[in-house]
mmCIF file of N, CA and C and ligand atoms in Angstrom:
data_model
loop_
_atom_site.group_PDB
_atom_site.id
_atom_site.type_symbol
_atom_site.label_atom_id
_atom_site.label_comp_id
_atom_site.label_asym_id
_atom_site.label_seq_id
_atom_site.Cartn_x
_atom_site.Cartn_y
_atom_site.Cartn_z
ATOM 1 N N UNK A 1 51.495 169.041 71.427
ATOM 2 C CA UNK A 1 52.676 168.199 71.424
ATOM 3 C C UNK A 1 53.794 168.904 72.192
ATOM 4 N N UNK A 2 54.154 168.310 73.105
ATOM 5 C CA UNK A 2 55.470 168.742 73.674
ATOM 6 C C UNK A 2 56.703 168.690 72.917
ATOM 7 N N UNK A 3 57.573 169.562 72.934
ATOM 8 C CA UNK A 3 58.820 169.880 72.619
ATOM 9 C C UNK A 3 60.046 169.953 73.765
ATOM 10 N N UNK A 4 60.722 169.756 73.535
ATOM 11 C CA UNK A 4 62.305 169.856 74.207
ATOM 12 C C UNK A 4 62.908 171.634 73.532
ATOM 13 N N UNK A 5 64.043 172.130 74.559
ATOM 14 C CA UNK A 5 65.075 172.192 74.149
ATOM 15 C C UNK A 5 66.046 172.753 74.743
ATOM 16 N N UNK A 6 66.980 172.528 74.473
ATOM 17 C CA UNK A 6 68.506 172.110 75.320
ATOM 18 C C UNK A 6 69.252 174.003 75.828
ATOM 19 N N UNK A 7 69.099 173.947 77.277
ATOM 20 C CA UNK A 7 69.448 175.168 77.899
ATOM 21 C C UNK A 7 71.010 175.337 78.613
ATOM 22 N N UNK A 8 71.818 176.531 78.042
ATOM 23 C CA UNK A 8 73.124 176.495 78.769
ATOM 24 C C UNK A 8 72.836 177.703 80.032
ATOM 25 N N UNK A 9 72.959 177.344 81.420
ATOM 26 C CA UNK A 9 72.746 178.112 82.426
ATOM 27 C C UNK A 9 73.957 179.213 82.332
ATOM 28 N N UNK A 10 73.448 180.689 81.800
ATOM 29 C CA UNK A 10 74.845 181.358 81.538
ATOM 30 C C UNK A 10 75.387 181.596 82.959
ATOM 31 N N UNK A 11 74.425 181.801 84.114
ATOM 32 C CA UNK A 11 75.335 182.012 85.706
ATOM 33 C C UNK A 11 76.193 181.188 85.655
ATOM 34 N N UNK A 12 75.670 179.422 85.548
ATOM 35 C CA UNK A 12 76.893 178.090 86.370
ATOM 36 C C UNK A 12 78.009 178.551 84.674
ATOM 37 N N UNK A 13 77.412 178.311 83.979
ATOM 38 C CA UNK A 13 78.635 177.975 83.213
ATOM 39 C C UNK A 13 79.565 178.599 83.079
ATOM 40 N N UNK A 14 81.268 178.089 83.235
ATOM 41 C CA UNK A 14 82.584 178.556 83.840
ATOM 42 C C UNK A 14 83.311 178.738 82.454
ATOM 43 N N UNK A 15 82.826 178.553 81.574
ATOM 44 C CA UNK A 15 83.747 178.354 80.381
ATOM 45 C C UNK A 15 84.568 177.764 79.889
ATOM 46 N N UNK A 16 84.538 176.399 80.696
ATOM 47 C CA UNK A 16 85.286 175.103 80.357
ATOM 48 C C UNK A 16 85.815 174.357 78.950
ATOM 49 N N UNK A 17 84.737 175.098 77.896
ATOM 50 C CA UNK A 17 84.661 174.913 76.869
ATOM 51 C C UNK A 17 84.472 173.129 76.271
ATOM 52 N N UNK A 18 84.244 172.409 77.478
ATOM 53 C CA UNK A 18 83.730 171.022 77.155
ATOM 54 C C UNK A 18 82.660 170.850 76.620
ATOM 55 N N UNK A 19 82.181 171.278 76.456
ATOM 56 C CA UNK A 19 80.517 170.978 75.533
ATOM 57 C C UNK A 19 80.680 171.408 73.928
ATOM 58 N N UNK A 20 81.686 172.318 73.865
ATOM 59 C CA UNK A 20 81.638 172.496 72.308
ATOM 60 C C UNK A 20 82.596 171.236 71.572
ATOM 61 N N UNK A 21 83.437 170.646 72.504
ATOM 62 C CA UNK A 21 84.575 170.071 72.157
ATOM 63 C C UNK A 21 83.307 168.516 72.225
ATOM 64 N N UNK A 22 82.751 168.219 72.929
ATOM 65 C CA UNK A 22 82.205 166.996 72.660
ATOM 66 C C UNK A 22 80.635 166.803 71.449
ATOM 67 N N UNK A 23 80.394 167.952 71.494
ATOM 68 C CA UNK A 23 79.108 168.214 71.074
ATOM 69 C C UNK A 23 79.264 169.827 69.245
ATOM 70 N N UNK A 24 80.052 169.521 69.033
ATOM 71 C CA UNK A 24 79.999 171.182 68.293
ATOM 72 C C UNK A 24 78.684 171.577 67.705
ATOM 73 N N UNK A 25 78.042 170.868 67.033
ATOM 74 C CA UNK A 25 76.596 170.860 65.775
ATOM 75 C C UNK A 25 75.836 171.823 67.499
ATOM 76 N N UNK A 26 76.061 171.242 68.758
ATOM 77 C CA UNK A 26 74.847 171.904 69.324
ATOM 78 C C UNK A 26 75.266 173.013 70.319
ATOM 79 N N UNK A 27 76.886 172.617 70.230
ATOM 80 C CA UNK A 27 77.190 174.342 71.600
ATOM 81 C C UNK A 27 78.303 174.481 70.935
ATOM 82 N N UNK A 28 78.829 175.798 70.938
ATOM 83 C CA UNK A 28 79.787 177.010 70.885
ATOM 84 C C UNK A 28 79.716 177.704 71.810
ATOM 85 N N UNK A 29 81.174 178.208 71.812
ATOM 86 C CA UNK A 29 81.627 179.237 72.740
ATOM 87 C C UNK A 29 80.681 180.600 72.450
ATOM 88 N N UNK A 30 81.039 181.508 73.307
ATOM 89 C CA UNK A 30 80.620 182.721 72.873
ATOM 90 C C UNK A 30 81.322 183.398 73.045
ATOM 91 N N UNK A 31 82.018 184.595 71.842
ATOM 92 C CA UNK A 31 83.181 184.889 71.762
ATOM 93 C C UNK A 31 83.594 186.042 72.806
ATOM 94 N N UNK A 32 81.814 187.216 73.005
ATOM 95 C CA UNK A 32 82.226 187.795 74.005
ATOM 96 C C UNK A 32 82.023 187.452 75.877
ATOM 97 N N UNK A 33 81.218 186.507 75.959
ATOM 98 C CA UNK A 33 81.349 186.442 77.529
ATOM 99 C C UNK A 33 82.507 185.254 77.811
ATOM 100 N N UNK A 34 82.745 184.194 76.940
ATOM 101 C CA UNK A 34 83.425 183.115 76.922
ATOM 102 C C UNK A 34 82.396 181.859 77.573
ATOM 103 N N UNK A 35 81.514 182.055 77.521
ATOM 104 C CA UNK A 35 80.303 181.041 78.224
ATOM 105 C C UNK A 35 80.016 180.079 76.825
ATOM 106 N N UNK A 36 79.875 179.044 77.402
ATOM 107 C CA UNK A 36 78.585 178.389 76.176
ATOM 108 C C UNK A 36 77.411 178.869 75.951
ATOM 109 N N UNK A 37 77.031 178.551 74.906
ATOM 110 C CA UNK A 37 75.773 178.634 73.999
ATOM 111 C C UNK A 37 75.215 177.903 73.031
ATOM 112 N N UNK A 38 73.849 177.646 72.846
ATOM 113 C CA UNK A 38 73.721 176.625 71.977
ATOM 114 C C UNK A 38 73.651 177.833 70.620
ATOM 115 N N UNK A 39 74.270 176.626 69.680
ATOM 116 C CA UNK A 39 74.152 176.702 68.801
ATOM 117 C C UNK A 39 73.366 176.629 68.006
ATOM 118 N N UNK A 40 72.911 175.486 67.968
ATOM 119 C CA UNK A 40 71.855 174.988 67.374
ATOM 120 C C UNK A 40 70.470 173.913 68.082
ATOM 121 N N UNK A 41 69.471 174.190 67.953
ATOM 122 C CA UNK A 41 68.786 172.901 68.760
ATOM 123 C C UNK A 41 68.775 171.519 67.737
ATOM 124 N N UNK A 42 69.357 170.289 68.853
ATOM 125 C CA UNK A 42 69.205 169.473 68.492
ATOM 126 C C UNK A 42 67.670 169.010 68.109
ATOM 127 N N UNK A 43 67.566 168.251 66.837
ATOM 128 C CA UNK A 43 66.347 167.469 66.627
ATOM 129 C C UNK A 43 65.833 166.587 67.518
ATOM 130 N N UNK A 44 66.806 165.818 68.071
ATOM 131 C CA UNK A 44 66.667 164.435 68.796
ATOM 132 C C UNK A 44 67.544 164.478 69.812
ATOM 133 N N UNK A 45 67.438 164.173 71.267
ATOM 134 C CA UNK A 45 68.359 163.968 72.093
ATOM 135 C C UNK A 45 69.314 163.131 71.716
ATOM 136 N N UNK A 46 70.870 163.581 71.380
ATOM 137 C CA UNK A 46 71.285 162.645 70.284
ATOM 138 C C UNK A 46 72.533 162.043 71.907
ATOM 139 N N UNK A 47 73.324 161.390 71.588
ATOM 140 C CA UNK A 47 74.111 160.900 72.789
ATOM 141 C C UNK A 47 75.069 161.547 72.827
ATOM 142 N N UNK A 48 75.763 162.722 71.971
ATOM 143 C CA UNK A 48 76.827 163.861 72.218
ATOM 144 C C UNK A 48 75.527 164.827 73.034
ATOM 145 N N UNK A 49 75.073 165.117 72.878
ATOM 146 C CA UNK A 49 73.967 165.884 73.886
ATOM 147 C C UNK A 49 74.012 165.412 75.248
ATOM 148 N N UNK A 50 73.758 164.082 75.610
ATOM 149 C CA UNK A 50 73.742 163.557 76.909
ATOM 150 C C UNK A 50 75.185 163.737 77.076
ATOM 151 N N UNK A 51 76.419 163.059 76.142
ATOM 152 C CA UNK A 51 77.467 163.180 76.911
ATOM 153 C C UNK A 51 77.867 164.817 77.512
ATOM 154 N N UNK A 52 77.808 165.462 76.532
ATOM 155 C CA UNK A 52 78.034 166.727 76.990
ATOM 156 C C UNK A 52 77.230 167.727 78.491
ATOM 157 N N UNK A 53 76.063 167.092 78.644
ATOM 158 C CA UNK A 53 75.102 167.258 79.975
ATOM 159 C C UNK A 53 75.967 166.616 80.717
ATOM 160 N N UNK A 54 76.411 165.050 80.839
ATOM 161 C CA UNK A 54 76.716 164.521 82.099
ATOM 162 C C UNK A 54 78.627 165.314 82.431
ATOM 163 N N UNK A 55 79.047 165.707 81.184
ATOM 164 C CA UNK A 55 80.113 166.085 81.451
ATOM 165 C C UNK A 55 80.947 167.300 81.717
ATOM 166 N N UNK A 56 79.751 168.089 81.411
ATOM 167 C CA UNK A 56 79.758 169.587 81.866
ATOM 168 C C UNK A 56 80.269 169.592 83.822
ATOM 169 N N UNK A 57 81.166 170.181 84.101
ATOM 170 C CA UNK A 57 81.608 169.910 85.823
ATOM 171 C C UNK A 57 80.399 170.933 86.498
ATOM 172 N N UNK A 58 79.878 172.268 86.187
ATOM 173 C CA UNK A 58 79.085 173.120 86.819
ATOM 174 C C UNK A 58 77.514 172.335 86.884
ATOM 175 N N UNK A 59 77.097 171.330 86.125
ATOM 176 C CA UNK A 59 75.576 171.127 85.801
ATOM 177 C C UNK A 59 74.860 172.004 85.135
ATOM 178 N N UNK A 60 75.775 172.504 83.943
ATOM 179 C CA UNK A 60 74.937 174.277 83.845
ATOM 180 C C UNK A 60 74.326 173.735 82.386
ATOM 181 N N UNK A 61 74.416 172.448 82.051
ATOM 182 C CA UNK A 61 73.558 172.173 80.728
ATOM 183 C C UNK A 61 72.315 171.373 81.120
ATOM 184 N N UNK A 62 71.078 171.929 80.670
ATOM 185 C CA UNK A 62 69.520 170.410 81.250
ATOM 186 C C UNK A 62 68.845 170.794 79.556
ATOM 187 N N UNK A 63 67.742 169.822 79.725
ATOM 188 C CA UNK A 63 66.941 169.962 78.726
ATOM 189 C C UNK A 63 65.431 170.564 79.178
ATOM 190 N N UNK A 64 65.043 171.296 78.577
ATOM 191 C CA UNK A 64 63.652 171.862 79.166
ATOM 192 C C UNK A 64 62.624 171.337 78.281
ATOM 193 N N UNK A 65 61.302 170.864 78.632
ATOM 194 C CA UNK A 65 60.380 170.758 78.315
ATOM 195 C C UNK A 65 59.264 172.122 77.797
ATOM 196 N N UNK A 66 59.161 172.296 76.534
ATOM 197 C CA UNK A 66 58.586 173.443 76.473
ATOM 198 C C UNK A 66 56.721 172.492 75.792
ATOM 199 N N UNK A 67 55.983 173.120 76.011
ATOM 200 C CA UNK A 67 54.614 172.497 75.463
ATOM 201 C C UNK A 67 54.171 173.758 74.401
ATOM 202 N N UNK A 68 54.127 173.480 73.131
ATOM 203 C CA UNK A 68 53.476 174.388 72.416
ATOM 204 C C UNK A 68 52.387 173.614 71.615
HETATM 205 S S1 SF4 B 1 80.652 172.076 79.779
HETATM 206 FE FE1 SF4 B 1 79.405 173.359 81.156
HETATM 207 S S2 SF4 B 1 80.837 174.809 82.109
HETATM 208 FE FE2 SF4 B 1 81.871 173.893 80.336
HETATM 209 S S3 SF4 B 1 81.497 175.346 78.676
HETATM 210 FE FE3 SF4 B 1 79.870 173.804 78.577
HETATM 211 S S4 SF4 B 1 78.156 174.652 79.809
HETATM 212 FE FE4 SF4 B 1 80.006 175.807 80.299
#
């Protein structure tokens, strides 16, 4: 069964801090680089997930396909 789960690119990401502000349950800051990070993996691609992907300005959030 394939699995998802949701990757913050630490190079692109600028520290905009938009993804925690639309999304918190799945990204936080990180206190020492100031980058995002997930927090938590979402269960379900939920639509604060997508919004926060399409609204990130760098593209530095995708979802990866992992197969285990
Ligand atoms: S929206 Fe993008 S650039 Fe902004 S903090 Fe999140 S991952 Fe980083």
């Amino acid at each position: 069964m394939s699995k998802f789960k949701v990757v913050v690119d630490q190079e692109k990401c600028i520290g905009c801090n938009t993804c925690p502000l639309i999304d918190p349950e799945t990204f936080e800051m990180d206190a020492t680089t100031y980058k995002a990070k997930v927090k938590a993996q979402p269960e379900t691609i939920t639509e604060n997930v997508k919004t926060a992907i399409s609204s990130c300005p760098v593209t530095a959030i995708s979802i990866v396909e992992e197969s285990n």
